[in-house]
Amino acid sequence: MFGYVRPPLEILPQEEADRFRRAYCGLCHTLGERYGPAARMILNYDFTYLAILLSDPEEAAPCRRRCVSSPVRLRAYQPATAALELAADESVILAYWQLRDGVEDHGLWKGLGYRVSAAALRAAIEGCRGRPEFDGRVREQLAALSRLEGECCPSMDQAADTFAQLLAAAAAGVEDPVRRRVLEQMLYHLGRWVYLIDAADDLQKDAVSGNYNPVALRYGLRDGKWDEESRRAFARTLDHSIHMIATAFELWDFGVWRPLLESTVYTGLFAVGRAVLEGTFHKMPPREQRKKHKKAEETT
């Protein structure tokens, strides 16, 4: 995944920002404990959001420890839970096969970064044997997406559907059938949104490289720049996906995690979409968010 799914930490109450940080650090520790230090490099906001979605309604009592990113000050984090382990396993599977897909899509030199990263995760994926259904679904859907890219498929929706189905499969490990259905719907439409927003973010880069971009094909954007009519039409399809996520979200009680999830769905996704369309989005937390993280760490 790509780091687009983020709560608006700069406007959240400190309690909720701290809760997100504990989940973020908890997933980092779980990745390291299950798959070694190299697996921690895949940690991002998107995978943390997945871990929160899969979590029980109550937050487990936090632990505190030092780590590489905080060698002096003890940092609070969520201990490994079934949800964090599931999120870690699925994160490794998804990240590895996306990297392998990147290797196939690029030449020797342009694909070097993908090769190095995939090699670093190879031991992790070999140890991830507990989720064969998700592993198979990821490989199947990425292969389907690769075929669409090879055909230069002009259907934006068909391309987005492959990634949406892939992400929906992340809910397969949830036992409660009603909750599983809710999460499948949320993750399907979130996957569609992520795929489309990533394509929009890459418009200019793909226009220069000539890489496949279904958004450019759909709206005839040959130079990677929006015209106003196309921008408005694309914003509407992004908003539709968010509305579908929200509809499913309201069908389940997410307990203590609701404020974080709610702020992401109703504020964070819209803000990221707006920033991408305006050309102001960068795949790093805004300065205000980084400052808030630092302040939270200094007070714990």
Short mmCIF file of C-alpha atoms in Angstrom, two decimals:
data_model
loop_
_atom_site.label_atom_id
_atom_site.label_comp_id
_atom_site.label_asym_id
_atom_site.label_seq_id
_atom_site.Cartn_x
_atom_site.Cartn_y
_atom_site.Cartn_z
CA MET A 1 0.00 0.00 0.00
CA PHE A 2 1.00 3.58 -0.41
CA GLY A 3 0.59 5.74 2.72
CA TYR A 4 -2.51 7.65 1.63
CA VAL A 5 -4.85 6.39 4.36
CA ARG A 6 -4.12 8.63 7.31
CA PRO A 7 -6.12 10.18 10.13
CA PRO A 8 -5.95 13.98 10.46
CA LEU A 9 -3.61 13.79 13.44
CA GLU A 10 -3.09 17.56 13.49
CA ILE A 11 -6.73 18.13 14.52
CA LEU A 12 -7.35 15.03 16.64
CA PRO A 13 -7.49 15.19 20.44
CA GLN A 14 -4.14 14.23 21.92
CA GLU A 15 -5.65 11.05 23.37
CA GLU A 16 -6.58 9.80 19.90
CA ALA A 17 -3.26 10.81 18.36
CA ASP A 18 -1.50 8.87 21.11
CA ARG A 19 -3.73 5.85 20.49
CA PHE A 20 -2.83 5.88 16.81
CA ARG A 21 0.87 6.11 17.64
CA ARG A 22 0.59 3.11 19.96
CA ALA A 23 -1.05 1.08 17.19
CA TYR A 24 1.58 2.27 14.69
CA CYS A 25 4.44 1.31 17.01
CA GLY A 26 2.70 -1.94 17.94
CA LEU A 27 2.52 -2.99 14.30
CA CYS A 28 6.18 -2.08 13.88
CA HIS A 29 7.20 -4.28 16.82
CA THR A 30 4.96 -7.11 15.63
CA LEU A 31 6.50 -7.00 12.16
CA GLY A 32 9.99 -7.09 13.67
CA GLU A 33 9.22 -9.90 16.08
CA ARG A 34 7.55 -12.10 13.45
CA TYR A 35 9.71 -11.36 10.42
CA GLY A 36 12.91 -9.62 11.48
CA PRO A 37 14.15 -6.03 11.21
CA ALA A 38 13.83 -5.83 7.41
CA ALA A 39 10.06 -6.24 7.62
CA ARG A 40 9.78 -2.97 9.55
CA MET A 41 10.64 -1.02 6.41
CA ILE A 42 7.14 -1.66 5.01
CA LEU A 43 5.40 0.03 7.95
CA ASN A 44 3.13 2.89 6.91
CA TYR A 45 -0.17 4.57 7.79
CA ASP A 46 -2.17 2.33 5.45
CA PHE A 47 -1.10 -0.86 7.17
CA THR A 48 -1.71 0.72 10.58
CA TYR A 49 -5.24 1.59 9.49
CA LEU A 50 -5.72 -2.05 8.47
CA ALA A 51 -4.50 -3.19 11.89
CA ILE A 52 -6.93 -0.84 13.64
CA LEU A 53 -9.84 -2.06 11.48
CA LEU A 54 -9.05 -5.65 12.47
CA SER A 55 -8.61 -4.85 16.18
CA ASP A 56 -10.97 -5.76 19.02
CA PRO A 57 -13.26 -2.95 20.30
CA GLU A 58 -11.10 -2.47 23.41
CA GLU A 59 -7.46 -1.44 23.28
CA ALA A 60 -5.04 -3.83 24.99
CA ALA A 61 -3.02 -2.41 27.90
CA PRO A 62 0.01 -0.72 26.31
CA CYS A 63 3.62 -1.70 26.92
CA ARG A 64 6.67 0.57 26.92
CA ARG A 65 10.12 0.03 25.49
CA ARG A 66 12.98 1.67 23.65
CA CYS A 67 13.55 0.97 19.99
CA VAL A 68 15.76 2.04 17.08
CA SER A 69 13.70 5.15 16.38
CA SER A 70 13.51 6.03 20.09
CA PRO A 71 16.73 4.68 21.70
CA VAL A 72 16.63 6.94 24.77
CA ARG A 73 13.00 7.52 25.69
CA LEU A 74 10.58 4.70 26.46
CA ARG A 75 7.75 4.67 23.95
CA ALA A 76 4.27 3.25 24.56
CA TYR A 77 3.02 0.69 22.05
CA GLN A 78 0.36 -1.95 21.57
CA PRO A 79 1.56 -5.47 22.42
CA ALA A 80 1.14 -8.16 19.77
CA THR A 81 -2.52 -9.17 19.44
CA ALA A 82 -4.27 -11.48 16.99
CA ALA A 83 -5.29 -8.41 14.98
CA LEU A 84 -1.75 -7.01 14.84
CA GLU A 85 -0.39 -10.42 13.85
CA LEU A 86 -2.97 -10.74 11.08
CA ALA A 87 -2.22 -7.22 9.87
CA ALA A 88 1.53 -7.92 9.98
CA ASP A 89 1.16 -11.15 8.00
CA GLU A 90 -1.06 -9.55 5.37
CA SER A 91 1.17 -6.47 5.18
CA VAL A 92 4.22 -8.61 4.43
CA ILE A 93 2.37 -10.63 1.79
CA LEU A 94 0.98 -7.57 0.07
CA ALA A 95 4.22 -5.59 0.20
CA TYR A 96 6.33 -8.48 -1.11
CA TRP A 97 4.15 -9.27 -4.11
CA GLN A 98 3.76 -5.60 -4.96
CA LEU A 99 7.55 -5.34 -4.97
CA ARG A 100 7.83 -8.43 -7.16
CA ASP A 101 5.26 -6.89 -9.48
CA GLY A 102 7.41 -3.76 -9.59
CA VAL A 103 10.43 -5.86 -10.57
CA GLU A 104 8.49 -7.31 -13.49
CA ASP A 105 7.27 -3.88 -14.62
CA HIS A 106 10.69 -2.22 -14.72
CA GLY A 107 13.98 -2.87 -16.46
CA LEU A 108 17.24 -3.89 -14.85
CA TRP A 109 18.28 -0.49 -13.55
CA LYS A 110 14.89 1.11 -12.95
CA GLY A 111 13.79 -2.01 -11.11
CA LEU A 112 16.88 -2.18 -8.92
CA GLY A 113 15.17 -0.60 -5.90
CA TYR A 114 12.30 -3.07 -6.18
CA ARG A 115 14.75 -5.97 -6.43
CA VAL A 116 16.69 -4.90 -3.35
CA SER A 117 13.54 -4.38 -1.28
CA ALA A 118 11.99 -7.67 -2.43
CA ALA A 119 15.21 -9.49 -1.58
CA ALA A 120 15.16 -7.98 1.90
CA LEU A 121 11.62 -9.33 2.39
CA ARG A 122 12.23 -12.75 0.84
CA ALA A 123 12.97 -14.44 4.16
CA ALA A 124 9.87 -12.85 5.64
CA ILE A 125 7.55 -14.10 2.90
CA GLU A 126 9.03 -17.59 3.16
CA GLY A 127 8.15 -17.58 6.85
CA CYS A 128 4.62 -16.31 6.25
CA ARG A 129 2.82 -19.60 5.72
CA GLY A 130 -0.26 -19.02 7.84
CA ARG A 131 -2.30 -17.01 5.33
CA PRO A 132 -2.30 -19.08 2.11
CA GLU A 133 -5.72 -17.85 0.97
CA PHE A 134 -4.74 -14.20 1.21
CA ASP A 135 -1.38 -14.92 -0.41
CA GLY A 136 -3.11 -16.64 -3.32
CA ARG A 137 -5.65 -13.84 -3.72
CA VAL A 138 -2.94 -11.16 -3.78
CA ARG A 139 -0.98 -13.01 -6.44
CA GLU A 140 -4.13 -13.64 -8.49
CA GLN A 141 -5.31 -10.02 -8.42
CA LEU A 142 -1.86 -8.54 -9.10
CA ALA A 143 -1.53 -10.89 -12.07
CA ALA A 144 -4.91 -9.69 -13.34
CA LEU A 145 -3.81 -6.09 -12.90
CA SER A 146 -0.58 -6.81 -14.74
CA ARG A 147 -2.56 -8.19 -17.68
CA LEU A 148 -4.71 -5.07 -17.78
CA GLU A 149 -1.59 -2.90 -17.73
CA GLY A 150 -0.07 -4.97 -20.55
CA GLU A 151 -3.23 -4.45 -22.61
CA CYS A 152 -3.31 -0.72 -21.75
CA CYS A 153 -6.90 -1.26 -20.60
CA PRO A 154 -8.74 2.08 -20.82
CA SER A 155 -11.27 1.10 -18.14
CA MET A 156 -10.35 2.93 -14.95
CA ASP A 157 -12.99 1.01 -12.99
CA GLN A 158 -11.82 -2.41 -14.20
CA ALA A 159 -8.25 -1.68 -13.15
CA ALA A 160 -9.32 -0.29 -9.76
CA ASP A 161 -11.56 -3.31 -9.16
CA THR A 162 -8.58 -5.69 -9.17
CA PHE A 163 -6.89 -3.87 -6.29
CA ALA A 164 -10.22 -3.40 -4.50
CA GLN A 165 -10.88 -7.14 -4.54
CA LEU A 166 -7.34 -7.79 -3.35
CA LEU A 167 -7.73 -5.53 -0.32
CA ALA A 168 -11.21 -6.87 0.50
CA ALA A 169 -9.60 -10.30 0.90
CA ALA A 170 -7.73 -8.96 3.96
CA ALA A 171 -10.95 -9.43 5.94
CA ALA A 172 -11.09 -13.17 5.24
CA GLY A 173 -9.49 -14.01 8.60
CA VAL A 174 -12.28 -12.34 10.61
CA GLU A 175 -14.52 -14.97 12.24
CA ASP A 176 -17.76 -13.05 12.84
CA PRO A 177 -19.64 -13.18 9.50
CA VAL A 178 -21.38 -9.82 9.93
CA ARG A 179 -18.20 -8.04 10.91
CA ARG A 180 -16.34 -9.77 8.07
CA ARG A 181 -18.92 -8.52 5.56
CA VAL A 182 -18.67 -4.97 6.91
CA LEU A 183 -14.88 -5.03 6.66
CA GLU A 184 -14.95 -6.55 3.18
CA GLN A 185 -17.14 -3.68 1.99
CA MET A 186 -14.99 -1.05 3.69
CA LEU A 187 -11.77 -2.54 2.37
CA TYR A 188 -13.13 -3.05 -1.14
CA HIS A 189 -14.05 0.60 -1.55
CA LEU A 190 -10.91 1.70 0.27
CA GLY A 191 -8.84 -0.39 -2.15
CA ARG A 192 -10.59 1.23 -5.10
CA TRP A 193 -9.97 4.69 -3.63
CA VAL A 194 -6.27 3.93 -2.93
CA TYR A 195 -5.68 2.62 -6.44
CA LEU A 196 -7.31 5.66 -8.07
CA ILE A 197 -5.65 8.23 -5.81
CA ASP A 198 -2.25 6.64 -6.45
CA ALA A 199 -2.84 6.77 -10.21
CA ALA A 200 -3.84 10.43 -9.91
CA ASP A 201 -0.75 11.17 -7.82
CA ASP A 202 1.44 9.60 -10.54
CA LEU A 203 -0.14 11.40 -13.51
CA GLN A 204 2.79 13.63 -14.37
CA LYS A 205 5.42 11.00 -13.64
CA ASP A 206 3.63 8.47 -15.84
CA ALA A 207 3.18 11.05 -18.60
CA VAL A 208 6.97 11.45 -18.73
CA SER A 209 7.80 7.73 -18.45
CA GLY A 210 4.96 6.44 -20.60
CA ASN A 211 3.82 4.02 -17.88
CA TYR A 212 0.25 2.76 -17.82
CA ASN A 213 -2.13 5.08 -16.02
CA PRO A 214 -5.86 4.27 -16.23
CA VAL A 215 -6.88 7.70 -14.93
CA ALA A 216 -4.98 9.41 -17.75
CA LEU A 217 -6.55 7.05 -20.28
CA ARG A 218 -10.05 7.53 -18.89
CA TYR A 219 -9.91 11.33 -19.08
CA GLY A 220 -7.53 11.70 -22.05
CA LEU A 221 -4.85 13.50 -20.00
CA ARG A 222 -1.85 13.19 -22.32
CA ASP A 223 0.39 15.67 -20.50
CA GLY A 224 -0.47 14.55 -16.95
CA LYS A 225 -2.41 17.76 -16.23
CA TRP A 226 -6.05 18.04 -15.31
CA ASP A 227 -8.64 20.12 -17.08
CA GLU A 228 -11.33 21.45 -14.77
CA GLU A 229 -14.14 19.24 -16.03
CA SER A 230 -12.08 16.05 -15.68
CA ARG A 231 -10.88 17.06 -12.23
CA ARG A 232 -14.44 17.55 -11.01
CA ALA A 233 -15.60 14.24 -12.52
CA PHE A 234 -12.70 12.36 -10.94
CA ALA A 235 -13.33 14.02 -7.56
CA ARG A 236 -16.89 12.75 -7.72
CA THR A 237 -15.79 9.14 -8.26
CA LEU A 238 -13.33 9.43 -5.35
CA ASP A 239 -16.06 10.85 -3.14
CA HIS A 240 -18.39 8.00 -4.13
CA SER A 241 -15.85 5.46 -2.84
CA ILE A 242 -15.54 7.35 0.45
CA HIS A 243 -19.32 7.47 0.82
CA MET A 244 -19.47 3.69 0.32
CA ILE A 245 -16.76 3.20 2.97
CA ALA A 246 -18.74 5.41 5.35
CA THR A 247 -21.96 3.48 4.70
CA ALA A 248 -20.31 0.20 5.68
CA PHE A 249 -18.47 1.82 8.61
CA GLU A 250 -21.73 2.88 10.25
CA LEU A 251 -22.93 -0.74 10.38
CA TRP A 252 -20.46 -1.87 13.06
CA ASP A 253 -19.36 -0.83 16.54
CA PHE A 254 -15.59 -0.30 16.42
CA GLY A 255 -15.42 0.56 20.11
CA VAL A 256 -12.49 2.63 21.29
CA TRP A 257 -11.14 2.86 17.72
CA ARG A 258 -14.19 4.65 16.33
CA PRO A 259 -12.87 8.24 16.63
CA LEU A 260 -9.70 7.37 14.71
CA LEU A 261 -11.53 5.43 12.02
CA GLU A 262 -14.28 8.03 11.78
CA SER A 263 -11.87 10.94 11.40
CA THR A 264 -9.99 9.08 8.70
CA VAL A 265 -13.13 8.25 6.71
CA TYR A 266 -14.90 11.59 7.10
CA THR A 267 -11.93 13.96 7.10
CA GLY A 268 -8.59 12.33 6.29
CA LEU A 269 -9.49 10.69 2.96
CA PHE A 270 -11.17 13.84 1.65
CA ALA A 271 -8.13 15.92 2.66
CA VAL A 272 -5.70 13.57 0.92
CA GLY A 273 -7.84 13.46 -2.22
CA ARG A 274 -8.00 17.25 -2.33
CA ALA A 275 -4.23 17.56 -1.84
CA VAL A 276 -3.49 15.06 -4.63
CA LEU A 277 -5.80 16.84 -7.06
CA GLU A 278 -4.24 20.19 -6.12
CA GLY A 279 -0.72 18.78 -6.49
CA THR A 280 0.22 19.54 -2.87
CA PHE A 281 0.31 16.03 -1.46
CA HIS A 282 3.59 14.41 -0.46
CA LYS A 283 3.95 10.87 0.81
CA MET A 284 5.30 12.00 4.17
CA PRO A 285 3.31 13.21 7.18
CA PRO A 286 2.72 16.98 7.09
CA ARG A 287 5.01 19.07 9.22
CA GLU A 288 2.21 19.70 11.68
CA GLN A 289 1.65 15.96 12.12
CA ARG A 290 5.34 15.28 12.68
CA LYS A 291 5.47 18.02 15.30
CA LYS A 292 2.41 16.57 17.03
CA HIS A 293 3.97 13.09 17.04
CA LYS A 294 7.14 14.50 18.60
CA LYS A 295 5.18 16.38 21.25
CA ALA A 296 3.22 13.23 22.11
CA GLU A 297 6.42 11.22 22.49
CA GLU A 298 8.02 13.84 24.70
CA THR A 299 5.08 13.79 27.11
CA THR A 300 4.98 9.97 27.51
#
